[in-house]
Coordinates of C-alpha atoms in Angstrom, one line a residue:
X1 CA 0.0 0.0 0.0
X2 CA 1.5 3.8 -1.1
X3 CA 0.3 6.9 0.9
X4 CA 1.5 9.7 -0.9
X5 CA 0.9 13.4 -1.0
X6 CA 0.5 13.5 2.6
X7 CA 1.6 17.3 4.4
X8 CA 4.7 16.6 7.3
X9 CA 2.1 16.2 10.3
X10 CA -0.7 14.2 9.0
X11 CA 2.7 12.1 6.9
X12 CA 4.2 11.6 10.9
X13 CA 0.8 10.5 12.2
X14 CA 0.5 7.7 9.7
X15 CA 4.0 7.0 9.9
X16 CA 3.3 6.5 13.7
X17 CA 0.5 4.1 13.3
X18 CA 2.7 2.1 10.2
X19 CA 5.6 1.4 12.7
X20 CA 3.3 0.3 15.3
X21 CA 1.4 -1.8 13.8
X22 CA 4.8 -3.4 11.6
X23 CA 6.6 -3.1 15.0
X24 CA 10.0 -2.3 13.0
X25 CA 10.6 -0.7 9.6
X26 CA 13.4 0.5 7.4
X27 CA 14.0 3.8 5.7
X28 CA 13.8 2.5 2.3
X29 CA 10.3 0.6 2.8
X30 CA 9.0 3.9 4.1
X31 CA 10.2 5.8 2.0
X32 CA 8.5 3.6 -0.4
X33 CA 5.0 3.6 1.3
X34 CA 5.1 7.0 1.6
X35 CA 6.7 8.4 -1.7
X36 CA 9.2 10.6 -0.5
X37 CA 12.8 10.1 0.0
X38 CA 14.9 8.5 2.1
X39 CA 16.3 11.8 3.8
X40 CA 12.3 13.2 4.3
X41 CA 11.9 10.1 6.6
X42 CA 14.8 10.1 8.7
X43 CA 13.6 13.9 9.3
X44 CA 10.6 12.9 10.2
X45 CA 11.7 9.6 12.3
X46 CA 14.1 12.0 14.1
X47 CA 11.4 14.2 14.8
X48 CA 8.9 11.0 16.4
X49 CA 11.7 9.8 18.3
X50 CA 12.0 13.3 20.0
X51 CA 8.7 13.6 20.4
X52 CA 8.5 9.8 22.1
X53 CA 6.5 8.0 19.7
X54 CA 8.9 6.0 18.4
X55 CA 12.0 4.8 19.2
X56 CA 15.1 5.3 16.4
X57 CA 17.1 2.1 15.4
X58 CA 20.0 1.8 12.9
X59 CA 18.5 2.2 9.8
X60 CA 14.7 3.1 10.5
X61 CA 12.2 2.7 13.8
X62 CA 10.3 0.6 16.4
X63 CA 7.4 0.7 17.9
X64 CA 7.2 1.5 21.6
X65 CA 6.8 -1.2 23.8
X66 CA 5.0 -0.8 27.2
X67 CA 8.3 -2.3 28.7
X68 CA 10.2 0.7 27.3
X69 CA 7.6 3.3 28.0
X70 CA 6.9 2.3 31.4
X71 CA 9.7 4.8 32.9
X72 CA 9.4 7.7 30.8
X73 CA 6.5 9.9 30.7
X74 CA 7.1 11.1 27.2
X75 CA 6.9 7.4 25.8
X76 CA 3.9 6.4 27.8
X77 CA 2.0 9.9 26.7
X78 CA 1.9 7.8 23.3
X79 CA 1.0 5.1 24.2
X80 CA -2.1 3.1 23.7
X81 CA -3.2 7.0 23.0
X82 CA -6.7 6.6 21.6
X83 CA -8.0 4.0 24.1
X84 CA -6.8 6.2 26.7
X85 CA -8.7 9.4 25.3
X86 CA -11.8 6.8 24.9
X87 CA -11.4 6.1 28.6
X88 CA -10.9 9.7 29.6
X89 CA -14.2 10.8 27.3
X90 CA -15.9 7.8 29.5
X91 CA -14.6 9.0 33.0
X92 CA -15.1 12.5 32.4
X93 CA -18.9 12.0 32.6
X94 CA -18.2 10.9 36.5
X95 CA -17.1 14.6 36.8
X96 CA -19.7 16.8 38.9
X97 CA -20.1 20.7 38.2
X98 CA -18.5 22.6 41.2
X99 CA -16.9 19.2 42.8
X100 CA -13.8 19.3 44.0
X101 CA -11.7 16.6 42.3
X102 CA -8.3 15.0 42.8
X103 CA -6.0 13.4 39.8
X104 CA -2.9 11.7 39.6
X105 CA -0.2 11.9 37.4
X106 CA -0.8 8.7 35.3
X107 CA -0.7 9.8 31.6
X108 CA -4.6 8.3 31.6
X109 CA -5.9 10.1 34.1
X110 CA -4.1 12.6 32.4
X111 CA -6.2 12.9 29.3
X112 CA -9.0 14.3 31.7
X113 CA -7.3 17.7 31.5
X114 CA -8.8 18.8 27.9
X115 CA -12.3 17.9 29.8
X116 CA -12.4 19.9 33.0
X117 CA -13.7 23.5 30.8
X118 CA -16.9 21.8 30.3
X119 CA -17.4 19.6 33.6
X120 CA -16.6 22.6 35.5
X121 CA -15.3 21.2 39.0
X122 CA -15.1 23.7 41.6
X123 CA -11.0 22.5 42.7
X124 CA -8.5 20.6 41.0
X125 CA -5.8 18.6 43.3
X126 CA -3.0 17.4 41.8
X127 CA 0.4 16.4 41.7
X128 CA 1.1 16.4 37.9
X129 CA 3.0 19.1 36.7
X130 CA 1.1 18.5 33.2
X131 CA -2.1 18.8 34.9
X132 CA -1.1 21.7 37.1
X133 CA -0.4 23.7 34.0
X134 CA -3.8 22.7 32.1
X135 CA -6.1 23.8 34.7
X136 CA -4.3 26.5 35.3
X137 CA -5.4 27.9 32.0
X138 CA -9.0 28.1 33.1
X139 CA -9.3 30.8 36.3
X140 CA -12.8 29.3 37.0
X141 CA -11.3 26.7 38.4
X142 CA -9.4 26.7 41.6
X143 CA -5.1 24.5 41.2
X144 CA -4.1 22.9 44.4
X145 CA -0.8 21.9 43.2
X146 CA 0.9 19.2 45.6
X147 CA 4.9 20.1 45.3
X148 CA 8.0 18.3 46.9
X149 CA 10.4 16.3 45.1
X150 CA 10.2 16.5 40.9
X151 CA 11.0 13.1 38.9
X152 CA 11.4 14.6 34.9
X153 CA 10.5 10.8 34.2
X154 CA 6.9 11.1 35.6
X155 CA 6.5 15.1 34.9
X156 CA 4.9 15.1 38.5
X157 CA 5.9 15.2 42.4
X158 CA 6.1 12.1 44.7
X159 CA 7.2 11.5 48.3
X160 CA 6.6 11.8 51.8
X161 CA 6.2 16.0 51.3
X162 CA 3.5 15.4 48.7
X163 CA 1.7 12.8 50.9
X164 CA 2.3 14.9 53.7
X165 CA 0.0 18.0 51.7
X166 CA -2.7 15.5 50.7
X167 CA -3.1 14.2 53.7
X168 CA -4.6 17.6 55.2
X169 CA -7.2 17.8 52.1
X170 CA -10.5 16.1 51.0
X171 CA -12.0 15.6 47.5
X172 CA -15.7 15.1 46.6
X173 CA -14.1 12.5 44.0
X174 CA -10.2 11.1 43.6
X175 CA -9.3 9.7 39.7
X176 CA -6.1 7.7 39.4
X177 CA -5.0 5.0 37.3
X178 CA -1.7 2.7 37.6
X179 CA 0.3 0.2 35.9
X180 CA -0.9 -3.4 37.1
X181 CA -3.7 -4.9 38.6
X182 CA -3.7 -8.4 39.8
X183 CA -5.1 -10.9 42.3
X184 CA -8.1 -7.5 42.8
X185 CA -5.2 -5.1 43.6
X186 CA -3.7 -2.1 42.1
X187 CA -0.1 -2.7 42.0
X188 CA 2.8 -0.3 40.6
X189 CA 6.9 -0.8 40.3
X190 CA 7.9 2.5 42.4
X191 CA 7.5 3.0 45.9
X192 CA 7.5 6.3 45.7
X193 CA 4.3 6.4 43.5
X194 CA 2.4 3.9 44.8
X195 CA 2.7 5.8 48.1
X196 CA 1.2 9.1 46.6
X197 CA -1.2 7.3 45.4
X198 CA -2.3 5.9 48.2
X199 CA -2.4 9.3 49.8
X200 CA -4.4 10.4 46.6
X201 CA -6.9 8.1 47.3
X202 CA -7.4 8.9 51.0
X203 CA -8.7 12.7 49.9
X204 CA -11.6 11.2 48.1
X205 CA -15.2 9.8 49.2
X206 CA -16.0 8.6 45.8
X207 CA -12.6 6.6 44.4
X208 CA -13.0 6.2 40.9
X209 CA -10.4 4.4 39.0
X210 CA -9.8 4.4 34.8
X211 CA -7.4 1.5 33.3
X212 CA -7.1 -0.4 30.1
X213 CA -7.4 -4.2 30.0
X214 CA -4.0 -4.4 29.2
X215 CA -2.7 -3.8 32.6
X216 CA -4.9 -7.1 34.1
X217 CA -2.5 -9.4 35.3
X218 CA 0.2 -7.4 35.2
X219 CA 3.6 -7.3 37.1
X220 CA 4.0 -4.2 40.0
X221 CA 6.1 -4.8 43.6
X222 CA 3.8 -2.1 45.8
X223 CA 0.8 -2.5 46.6
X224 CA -1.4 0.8 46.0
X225 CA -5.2 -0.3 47.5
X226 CA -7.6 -3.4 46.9
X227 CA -10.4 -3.2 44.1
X228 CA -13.0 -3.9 46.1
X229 CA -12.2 0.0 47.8
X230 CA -13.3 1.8 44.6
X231 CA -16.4 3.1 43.7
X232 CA -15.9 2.7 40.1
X233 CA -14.3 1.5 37.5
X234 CA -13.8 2.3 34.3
X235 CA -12.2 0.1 31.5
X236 CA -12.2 -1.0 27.9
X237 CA -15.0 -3.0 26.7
X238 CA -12.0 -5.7 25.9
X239 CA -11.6 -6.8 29.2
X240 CA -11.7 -10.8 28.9
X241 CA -15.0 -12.1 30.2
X242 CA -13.9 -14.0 33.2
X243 CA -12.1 -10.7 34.4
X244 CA -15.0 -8.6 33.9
X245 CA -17.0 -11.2 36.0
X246 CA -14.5 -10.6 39.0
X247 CA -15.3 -6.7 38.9
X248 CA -18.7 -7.5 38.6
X249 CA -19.0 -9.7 41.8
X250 CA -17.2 -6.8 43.8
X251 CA -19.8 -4.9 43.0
X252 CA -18.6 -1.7 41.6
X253 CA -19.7 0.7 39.4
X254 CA -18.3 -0.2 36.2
X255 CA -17.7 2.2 33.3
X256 CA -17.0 0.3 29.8
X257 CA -15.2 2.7 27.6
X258 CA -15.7 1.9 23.5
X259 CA -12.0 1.8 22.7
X260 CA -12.9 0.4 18.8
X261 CA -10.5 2.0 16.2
X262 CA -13.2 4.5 14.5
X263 CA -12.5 4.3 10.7

């Protein structure tokens, strides 16, 4: 198949999507695919590879894998990007006008940012710089930025000074998301995260938590807080049926997020 004619964005986009979906690809076959030459695509490989979204090899690109992207913020901000806007358009509904809200610094709770103009929450909490900088765009709603220690690899703050702040405030509702779930517990790699998280979670009455199937029976050494605390869930409509059965006997609110590619 030949795209050509494409302009430079829309050309990276689909040259985004081509190296994910091939995993690996050379110069010359893109260049091919694409009808332009060999130097045009290393520009524009160069240029992904900044940006995170892929990663440069000798001779042309890979995809990211979540292995890769787990550690760096700028990887995982691309990754799996559509499923987590379709969970974010999902979760934002759970957002009540003039609430006061809580979010993490996960790159899916994230995506809520371009939402809170319309849901209007009263208060903001967070400890993702990202986040901090979004709402403070709109001055009808009220930043409580959580600050200690920065970590560049999660553009956010983590520690004992940031659990230290959230443990004097309360949220009508606390989103977060993580990087594992198994045996019905959220689970994450770094200490330091899973214990703001914790101390997230502890603001809220209503604990609402957004994650992709993917992340079932996944890997993480900390434990962040049991399923069965959460008030809601929401999640991919590809959850595996026997998974989706153990959320449902837990009896929480569940959320399914249509996560289809759209044509």
């Amino acid at each position: 198949m030949r795209i050509n004619g494409l302009p430079p964005e829309s050309r990276r986009d689909e040259l985004t999507r081509y190296v994910n979906h091939s995993h690996t690809a050379r110069v010359e076959d893109l260049a091919d695919v694409f009808g332009v030459s060999s130097m045009t695509i290393h520009r524009d490989l160069d240029a992904l590879a900044s940006e995170g979204r892929l990663e440069r090899i000798r001779g042309g690109a890979r995809a990211i894998t979540a292995r890769l992207a787990e550690r760096d913020v700028r990887l995982r901000r691309h990754l799996n990007a559509h499923i987590k806007k379709q969970l974010a358009n999902t979760a934002a509904q759970l957002i009540e006008p003039g609430s006061v809200i809580a979010l993490d610094d996960s790159t899916t709770v994230g995506e809520l940012g371009p939402h809170l103009e319309s849901r209007r929450p009263s208060t903001v909490i967070t400890h993702s710089l990202a986040l901090m900088n979004s709402v403070a765009t709109h001055p009808g709603i009220a930043l409580v930025g959580l600050g200690g220690q920065y970590y560049a690899e999660t553009d956010s703050f983590l520690g004992s000074v940031v659990v230290e702040q959230a443990q004097r405030l309360t949220a009508d509702a606390v989103f977060v998301s993580t990087t594992a779930i198994k045996n019905q517990s959220l689970l994450h790699p770094d200490a330091e995260a899973a214990l703001t998280k914790q101390a997230l979670l502890k603001t809220g009455g209503r604990k609402i938590l957004i994650i992709d199937s993917s992340k079932f029976e996944g890997s993480g050494l900390y434990h962040v807080m049991g399923l069965e605390e959460f008030d809601d869930i929401v999640i991919d409509k590809q959850l595996a049926p026997e998974l989706l059965a153990n959320l449902e006997s837990l009896q929480l609110n569940i959320h399914l997020a249509d996560t289809s590619p759209k044509d």
